[in-house]
Coordinates of C-alpha atoms in Angstrom, one line a residue:
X1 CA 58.2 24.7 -46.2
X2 CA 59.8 28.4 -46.4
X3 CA 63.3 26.9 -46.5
X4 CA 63.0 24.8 -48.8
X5 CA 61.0 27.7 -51.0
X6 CA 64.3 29.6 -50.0
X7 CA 66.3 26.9 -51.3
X8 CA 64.6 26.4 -54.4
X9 CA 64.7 30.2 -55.3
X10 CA 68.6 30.3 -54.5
X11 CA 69.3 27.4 -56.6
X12 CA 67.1 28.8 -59.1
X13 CA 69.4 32.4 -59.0
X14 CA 72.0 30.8 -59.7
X15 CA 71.5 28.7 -62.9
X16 CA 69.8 31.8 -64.2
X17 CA 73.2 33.5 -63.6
X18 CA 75.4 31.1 -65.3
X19 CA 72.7 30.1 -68.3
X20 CA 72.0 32.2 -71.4
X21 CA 69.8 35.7 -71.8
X22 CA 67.0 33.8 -73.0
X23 CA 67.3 31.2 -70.7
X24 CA 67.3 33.7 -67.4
X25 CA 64.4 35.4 -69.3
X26 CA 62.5 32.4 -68.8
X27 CA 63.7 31.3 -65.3
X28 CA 63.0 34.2 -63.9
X29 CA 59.1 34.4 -65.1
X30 CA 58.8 30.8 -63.8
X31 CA 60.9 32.1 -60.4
X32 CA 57.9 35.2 -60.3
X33 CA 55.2 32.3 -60.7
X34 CA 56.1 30.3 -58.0
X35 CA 56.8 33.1 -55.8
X36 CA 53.2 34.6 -56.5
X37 CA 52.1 31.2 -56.0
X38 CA 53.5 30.7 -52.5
X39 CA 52.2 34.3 -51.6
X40 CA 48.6 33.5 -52.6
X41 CA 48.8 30.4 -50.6
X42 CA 50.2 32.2 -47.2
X43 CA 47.2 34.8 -48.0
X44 CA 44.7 32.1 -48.4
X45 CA 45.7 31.1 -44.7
X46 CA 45.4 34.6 -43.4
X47 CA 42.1 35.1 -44.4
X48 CA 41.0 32.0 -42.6
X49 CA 42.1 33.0 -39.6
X50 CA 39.8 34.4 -37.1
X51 CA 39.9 38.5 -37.0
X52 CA 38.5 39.1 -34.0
X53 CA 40.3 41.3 -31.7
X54 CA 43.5 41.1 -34.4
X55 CA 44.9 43.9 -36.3
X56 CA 44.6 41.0 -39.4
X57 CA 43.7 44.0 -41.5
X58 CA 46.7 46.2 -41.0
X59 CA 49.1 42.8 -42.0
X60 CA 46.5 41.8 -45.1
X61 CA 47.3 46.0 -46.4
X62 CA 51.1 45.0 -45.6
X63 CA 50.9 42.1 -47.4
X64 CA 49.1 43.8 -50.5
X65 CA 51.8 46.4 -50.8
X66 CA 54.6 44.2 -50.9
X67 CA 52.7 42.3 -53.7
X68 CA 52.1 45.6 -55.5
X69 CA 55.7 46.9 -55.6
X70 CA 56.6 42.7 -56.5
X71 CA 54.3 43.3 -59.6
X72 CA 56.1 46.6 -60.4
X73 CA 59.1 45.6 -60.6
X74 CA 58.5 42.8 -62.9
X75 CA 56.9 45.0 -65.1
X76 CA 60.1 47.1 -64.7
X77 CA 61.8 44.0 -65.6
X78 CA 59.7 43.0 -68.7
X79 CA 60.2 46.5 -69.8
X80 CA 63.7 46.3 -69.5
X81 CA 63.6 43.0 -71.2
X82 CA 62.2 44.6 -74.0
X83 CA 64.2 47.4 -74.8
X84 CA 67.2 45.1 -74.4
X85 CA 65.2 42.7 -77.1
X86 CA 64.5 45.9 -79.3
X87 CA 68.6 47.3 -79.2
X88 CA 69.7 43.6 -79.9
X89 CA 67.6 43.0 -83.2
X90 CA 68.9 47.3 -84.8
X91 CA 72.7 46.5 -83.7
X92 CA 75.2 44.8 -85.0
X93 CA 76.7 41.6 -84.1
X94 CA 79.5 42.8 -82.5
X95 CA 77.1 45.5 -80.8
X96 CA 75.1 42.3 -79.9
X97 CA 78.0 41.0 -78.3
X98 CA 78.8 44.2 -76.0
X99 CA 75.1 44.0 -75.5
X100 CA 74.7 41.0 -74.0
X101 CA 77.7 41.3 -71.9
X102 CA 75.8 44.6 -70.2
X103 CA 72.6 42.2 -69.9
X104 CA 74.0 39.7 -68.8
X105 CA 75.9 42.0 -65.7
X106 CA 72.9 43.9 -65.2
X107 CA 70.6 40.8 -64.6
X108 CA 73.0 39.2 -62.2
X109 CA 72.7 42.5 -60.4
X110 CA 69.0 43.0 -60.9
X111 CA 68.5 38.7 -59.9
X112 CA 71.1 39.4 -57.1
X113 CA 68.6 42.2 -55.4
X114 CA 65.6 40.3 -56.5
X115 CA 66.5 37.4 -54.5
X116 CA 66.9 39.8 -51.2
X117 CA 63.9 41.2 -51.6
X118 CA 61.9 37.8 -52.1
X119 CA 64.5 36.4 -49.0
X120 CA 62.9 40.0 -46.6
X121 CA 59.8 39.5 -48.0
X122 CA 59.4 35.8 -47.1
X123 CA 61.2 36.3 -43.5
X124 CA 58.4 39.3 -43.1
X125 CA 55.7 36.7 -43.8
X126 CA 57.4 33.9 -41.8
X127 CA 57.1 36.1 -39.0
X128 CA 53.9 37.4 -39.7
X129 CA 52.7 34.0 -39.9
X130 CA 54.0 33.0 -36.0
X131 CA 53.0 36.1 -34.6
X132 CA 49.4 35.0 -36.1
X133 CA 49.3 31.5 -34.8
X134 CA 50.8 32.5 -31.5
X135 CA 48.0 34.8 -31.0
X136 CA 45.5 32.6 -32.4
X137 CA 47.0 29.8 -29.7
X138 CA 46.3 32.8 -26.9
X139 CA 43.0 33.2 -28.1
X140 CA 41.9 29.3 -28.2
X141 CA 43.3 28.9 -24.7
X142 CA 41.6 31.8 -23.5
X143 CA 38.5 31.0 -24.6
X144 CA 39.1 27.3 -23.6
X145 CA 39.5 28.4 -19.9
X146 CA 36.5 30.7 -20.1
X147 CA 33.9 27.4 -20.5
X148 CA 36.0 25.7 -18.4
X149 CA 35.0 28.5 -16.2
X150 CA 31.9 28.3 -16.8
X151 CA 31.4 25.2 -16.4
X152 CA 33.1 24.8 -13.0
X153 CA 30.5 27.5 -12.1
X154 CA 27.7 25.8 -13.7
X155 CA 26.6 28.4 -16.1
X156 CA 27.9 27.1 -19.5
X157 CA 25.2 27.0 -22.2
X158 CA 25.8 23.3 -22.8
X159 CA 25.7 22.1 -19.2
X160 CA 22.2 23.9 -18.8
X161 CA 20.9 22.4 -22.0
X162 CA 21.9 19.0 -20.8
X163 CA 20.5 20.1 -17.0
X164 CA 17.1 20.7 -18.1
X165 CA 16.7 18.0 -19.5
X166 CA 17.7 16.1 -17.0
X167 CA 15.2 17.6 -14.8
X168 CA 12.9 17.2 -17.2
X169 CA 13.1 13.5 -17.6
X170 CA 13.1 13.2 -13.7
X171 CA 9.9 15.3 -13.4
X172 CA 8.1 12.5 -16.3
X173 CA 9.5 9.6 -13.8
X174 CA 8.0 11.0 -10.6
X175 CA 4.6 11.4 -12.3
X176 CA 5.3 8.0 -13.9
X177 CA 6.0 6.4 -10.6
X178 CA 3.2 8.4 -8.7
X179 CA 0.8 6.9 -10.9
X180 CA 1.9 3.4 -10.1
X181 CA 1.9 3.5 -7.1
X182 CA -1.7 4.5 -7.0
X183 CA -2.2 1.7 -9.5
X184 CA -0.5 -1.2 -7.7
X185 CA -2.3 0.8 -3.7
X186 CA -5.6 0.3 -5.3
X187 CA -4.8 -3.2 -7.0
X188 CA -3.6 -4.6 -2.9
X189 CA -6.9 -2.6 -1.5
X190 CA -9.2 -4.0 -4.0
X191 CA -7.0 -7.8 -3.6
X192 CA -7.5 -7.4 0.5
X193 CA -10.9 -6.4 -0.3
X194 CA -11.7 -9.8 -2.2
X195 CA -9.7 -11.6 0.5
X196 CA -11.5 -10.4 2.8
X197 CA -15.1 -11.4 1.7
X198 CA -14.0 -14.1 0.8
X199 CA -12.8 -15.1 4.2
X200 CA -15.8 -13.8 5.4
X201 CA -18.1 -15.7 2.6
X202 CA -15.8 -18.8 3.5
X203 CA -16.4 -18.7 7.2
X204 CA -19.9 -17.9 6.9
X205 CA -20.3 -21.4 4.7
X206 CA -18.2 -22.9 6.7
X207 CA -20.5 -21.9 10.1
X208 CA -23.5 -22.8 8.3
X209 CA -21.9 -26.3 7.2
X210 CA -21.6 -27.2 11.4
X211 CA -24.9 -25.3 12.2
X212 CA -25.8 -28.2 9.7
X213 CA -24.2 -31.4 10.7
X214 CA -24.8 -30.4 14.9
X215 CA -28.7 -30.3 14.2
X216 CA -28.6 -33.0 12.1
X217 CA -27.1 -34.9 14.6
X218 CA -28.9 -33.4 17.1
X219 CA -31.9 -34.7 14.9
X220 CA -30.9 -38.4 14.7
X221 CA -30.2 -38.1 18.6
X222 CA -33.6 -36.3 19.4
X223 CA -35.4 -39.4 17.3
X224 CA -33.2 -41.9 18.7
X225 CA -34.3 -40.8 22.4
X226 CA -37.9 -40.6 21.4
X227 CA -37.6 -44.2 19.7
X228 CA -36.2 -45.6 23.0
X229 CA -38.7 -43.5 25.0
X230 CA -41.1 -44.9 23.2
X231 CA -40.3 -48.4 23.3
X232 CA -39.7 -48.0 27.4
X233 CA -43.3 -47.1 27.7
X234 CA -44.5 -49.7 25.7
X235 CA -42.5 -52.7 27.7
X236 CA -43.6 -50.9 31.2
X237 CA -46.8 -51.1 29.5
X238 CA -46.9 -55.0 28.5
X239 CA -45.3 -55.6 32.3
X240 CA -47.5 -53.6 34.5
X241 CA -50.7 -55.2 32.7
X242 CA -48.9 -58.3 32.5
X243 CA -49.0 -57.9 36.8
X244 CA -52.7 -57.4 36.8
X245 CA -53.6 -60.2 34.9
X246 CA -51.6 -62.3 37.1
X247 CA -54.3 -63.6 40.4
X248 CA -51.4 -64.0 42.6
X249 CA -50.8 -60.1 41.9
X250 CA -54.2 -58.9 41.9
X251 CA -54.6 -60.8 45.7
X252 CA -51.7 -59.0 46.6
X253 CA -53.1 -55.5 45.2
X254 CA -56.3 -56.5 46.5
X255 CA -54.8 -57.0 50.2
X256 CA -53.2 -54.0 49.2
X257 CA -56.4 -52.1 49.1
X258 CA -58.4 -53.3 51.5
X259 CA -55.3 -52.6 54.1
X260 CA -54.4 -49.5 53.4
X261 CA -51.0 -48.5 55.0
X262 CA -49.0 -45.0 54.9
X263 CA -45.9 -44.5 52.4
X264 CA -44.2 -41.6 50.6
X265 CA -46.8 -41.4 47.8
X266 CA -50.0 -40.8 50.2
X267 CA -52.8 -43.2 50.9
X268 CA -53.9 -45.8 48.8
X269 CA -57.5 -46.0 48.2
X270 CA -59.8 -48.4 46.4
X271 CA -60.7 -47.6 42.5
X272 CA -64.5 -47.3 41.8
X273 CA -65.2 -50.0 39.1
X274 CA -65.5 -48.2 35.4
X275 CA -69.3 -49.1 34.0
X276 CA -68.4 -49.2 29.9
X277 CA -71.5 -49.0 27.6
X278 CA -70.8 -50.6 24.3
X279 CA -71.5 -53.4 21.7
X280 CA -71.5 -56.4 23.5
X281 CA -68.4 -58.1 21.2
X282 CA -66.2 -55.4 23.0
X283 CA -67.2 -57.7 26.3
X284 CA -66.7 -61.0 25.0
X285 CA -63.0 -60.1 24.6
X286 CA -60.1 -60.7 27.4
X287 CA -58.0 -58.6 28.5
X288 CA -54.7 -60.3 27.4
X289 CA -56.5 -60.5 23.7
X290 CA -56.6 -56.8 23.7
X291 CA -52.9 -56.1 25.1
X292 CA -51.9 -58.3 22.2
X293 CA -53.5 -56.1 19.6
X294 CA -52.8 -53.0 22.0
X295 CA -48.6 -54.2 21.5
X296 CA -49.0 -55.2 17.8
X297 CA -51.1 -51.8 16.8
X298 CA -47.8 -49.9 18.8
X299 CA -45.2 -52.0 16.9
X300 CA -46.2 -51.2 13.8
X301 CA -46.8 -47.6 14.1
X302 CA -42.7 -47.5 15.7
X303 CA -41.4 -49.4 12.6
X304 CA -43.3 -47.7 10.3
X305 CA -41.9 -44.2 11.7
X306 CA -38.7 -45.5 12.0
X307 CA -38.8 -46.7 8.4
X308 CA -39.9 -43.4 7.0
X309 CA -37.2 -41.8 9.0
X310 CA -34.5 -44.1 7.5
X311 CA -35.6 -43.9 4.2
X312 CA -35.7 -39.7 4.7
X313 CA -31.9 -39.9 6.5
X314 CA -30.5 -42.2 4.9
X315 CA -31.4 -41.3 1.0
X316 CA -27.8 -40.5 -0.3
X317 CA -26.7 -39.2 -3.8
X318 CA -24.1 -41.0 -5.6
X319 CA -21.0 -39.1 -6.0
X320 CA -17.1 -39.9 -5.6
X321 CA -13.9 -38.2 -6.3
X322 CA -12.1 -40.0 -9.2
X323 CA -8.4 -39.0 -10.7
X324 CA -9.1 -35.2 -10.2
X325 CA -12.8 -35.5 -11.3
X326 CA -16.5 -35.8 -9.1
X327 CA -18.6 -37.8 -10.3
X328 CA -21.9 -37.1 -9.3
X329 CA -25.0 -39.3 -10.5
X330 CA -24.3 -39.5 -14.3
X331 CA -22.4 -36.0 -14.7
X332 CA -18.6 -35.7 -14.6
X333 CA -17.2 -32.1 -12.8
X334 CA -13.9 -30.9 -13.8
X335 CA -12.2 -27.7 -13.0
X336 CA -12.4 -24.8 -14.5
X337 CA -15.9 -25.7 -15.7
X338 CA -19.5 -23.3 -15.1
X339 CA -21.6 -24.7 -12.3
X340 CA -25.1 -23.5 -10.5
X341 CA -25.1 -24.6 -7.1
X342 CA -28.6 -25.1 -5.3
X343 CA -29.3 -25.4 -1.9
X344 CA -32.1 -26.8 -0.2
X345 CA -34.8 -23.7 0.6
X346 CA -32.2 -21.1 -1.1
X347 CA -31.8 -19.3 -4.5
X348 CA -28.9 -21.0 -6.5
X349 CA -25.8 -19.9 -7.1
X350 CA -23.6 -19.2 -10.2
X351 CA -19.6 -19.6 -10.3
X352 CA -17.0 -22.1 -11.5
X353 CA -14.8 -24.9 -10.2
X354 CA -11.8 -23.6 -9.1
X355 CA -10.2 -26.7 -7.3
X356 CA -11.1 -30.2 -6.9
X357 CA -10.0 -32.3 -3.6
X358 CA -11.0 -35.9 -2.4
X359 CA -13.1 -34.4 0.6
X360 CA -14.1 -31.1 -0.9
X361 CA -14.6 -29.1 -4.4
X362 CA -13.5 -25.2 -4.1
X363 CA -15.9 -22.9 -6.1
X364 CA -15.2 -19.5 -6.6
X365 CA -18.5 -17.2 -7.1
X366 CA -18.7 -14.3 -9.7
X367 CA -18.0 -11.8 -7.1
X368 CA -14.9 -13.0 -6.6
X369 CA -15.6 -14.8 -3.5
X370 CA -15.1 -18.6 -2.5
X371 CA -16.9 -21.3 -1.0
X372 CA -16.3 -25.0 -0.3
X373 CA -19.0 -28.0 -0.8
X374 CA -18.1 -31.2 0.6
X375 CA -18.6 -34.6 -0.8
X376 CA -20.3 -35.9 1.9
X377 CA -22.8 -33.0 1.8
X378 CA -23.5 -33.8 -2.3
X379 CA -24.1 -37.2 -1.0
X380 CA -26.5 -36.1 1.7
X381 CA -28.4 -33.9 -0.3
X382 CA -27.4 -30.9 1.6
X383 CA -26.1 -29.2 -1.9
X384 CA -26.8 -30.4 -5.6
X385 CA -24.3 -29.3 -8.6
X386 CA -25.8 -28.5 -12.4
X387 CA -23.4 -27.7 -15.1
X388 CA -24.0 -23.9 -16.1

């Protein structure tokens, strides 16, 4: 940009040489204008450059001189201007002639060391100016390699800032993650916890469930045997009176008698004859009339207790599993629905259907707990099942 101002103002020299008074007159104002111009322009760039540790002040008083003693001597040069303006207008033509010829020399010589003085001026800026950015280049790499210092160290203002947060956001996810974990360790105790009475409910259902079926079938066994028992009895009964009704036998037991002989069981003796004081029907019966009744009255008594016993046993509820339903009497079961389960002798129990099978029905209590009721134990009687 300075060489071609150079260029301009050279070019400009010389057409105010070779043109008229009037027309250097005007040149060279517009010349000063451009020149002051450029000079505000390069001191509008030195005062936005940083001062610190610069001797900018010394080159800004520089700089105002040089524009002082510019200003001078165009004031010089308008004064001259003027008188020259003055002696033209009270001479005469020829006078104007000479006149003009002495202008005309002096302001070649006057432009001519004009034009060195703007050329030193401009060349004193133009160094000015490097020297400047050269020392503002020193100054931006020295401060440059001071972060970089300091942040190779770790102590740069910025890479704390940035640090502390850092920790700061690390400190929020410990505390964050701390409380989890408490969350999800007292979620899995309080899980094992319900596991675990519920295993324990489970197997304590499930123990009662075979306590159940052993003495029921212990039952059924215990009246089977005293069924049979009884019936034994009853036929040694009917065939050892049968054997004393016989004559043949009671010779035989009579012989028996009157011979006693010596076995394993002791002696045999002869029973005294039982005197039986009564209404006289009670004589006028037989003995085989009376076993009759005897074996009739005992029948009856058997089948009645075996009857009884059936109809206690063998009372069943109606209930079925049915495309993921129980049907149970008249009342459908789903799951997910409310139920009260009663037991026989016990306080009932609230909770809901949590799962339906074709042997059992899951129920989960509302502690959290589970049990199981079997079909077979609905149809027994063991358990009944209300909707809630």
């Amino acid at each position: 940009m300075d060489s071609f101002v150079e260029n301009v103002d050279t070019n400009k020299e010389v057409e105010k040489i070779n043109s008229p008074k009037k027309e250097e007159k005007s040149e060279n104002y517009s010349n000063y204008e451009d020149m002051k111009s450029v000079t505000e322009q390069i001191s509008a760039i030195l005062t936005t450059m940083p001062e610190n540790g610069t001797d900018f002040s010394v080159k800004k008083m520089d700089w105002s001189k040089s524009e002082s003693e510019i200003n001078g001597r165009n004031a010089t040069y308008q004064d001259n201007s003027s008188r020259a303006s003055s002696s033209d207008t009270s001479s005469t033509e020829n006078e104007d002639d000479e006149s003009e010829a002495d202008s005309s020399e002096l302001d070649e010589e006057d432009c001519a060391r004009r034009r060195s003085q703007c050329l030193d001026e401009m060349t004193t800026i133009e160094k000015q100016f490097m020297d400047i950015r050269d020392q503002l280049y020193r100054e931006r790499h020295t401060q440059i390699m001071q972060k970089l210092d300091e942040v190779n160290a770790g102590t740069a203002p910025e890479y704390l800032q940035q640090l502390l947060a850092l920790e700061t956001s690390k400190q929020v996810r410990m505390q964050v993650s701390d409380i989890y974990q408490r969350l999800r360790l007292n979620a899995l105790k309080t899980n094992l916890e319900a596991e675990t009475q519920a295993n324990a409910q489970h197997l304590k259902n499930e123990k009662q469930i075979l306590m159940g079926r052993i003495e029921f079938d212990l039952s059924e066994k215990m009246h089977r045997l005293e069924e049979d028992r009884e019936n034994v009895d009853l036929s040694n009964q009917l065939w050892g009176d049968g054997r004393d009704l016989d004559p043949i036998f009671r010779k035989k037991k009579k012989k028996e008698e009157v011979y006693p002989s010596f076995s394993f069981g002791g002696v045999k003796r002869k029973k005294k004859p039982v005197t039986v004081t009564g209404p006289y029907i009670v004589y006028m019966l037989r003995d085989c009339d009376i076993m009759e009744d005897w074996t009739a009255i005992k029948r009856a008594i058997v089948s009645k207790r075996r009857t009884t016993s059936d109809k206690i046993h063998r009372k069943r509820h109606a209930c079925k599993y049915l495309d993921g339903k129980v049907i149970y009497g008249i009342k459908t079961f789903e799951k997910g629905q409310h139920v009260t389960v009663r037991k026989r002798g016990e306080s009932p129990t609230l909770g809901k259907i949590s799962g339906i099978n074709p042997t059992e029905i899951l129920v989960e209590r509302t502690n959290g707990s589970k049990a199981k009721l079997y079909i077979h134990q609905l149809q027994r009687g063991v358990y009944t099942l209300q909707h809630r």
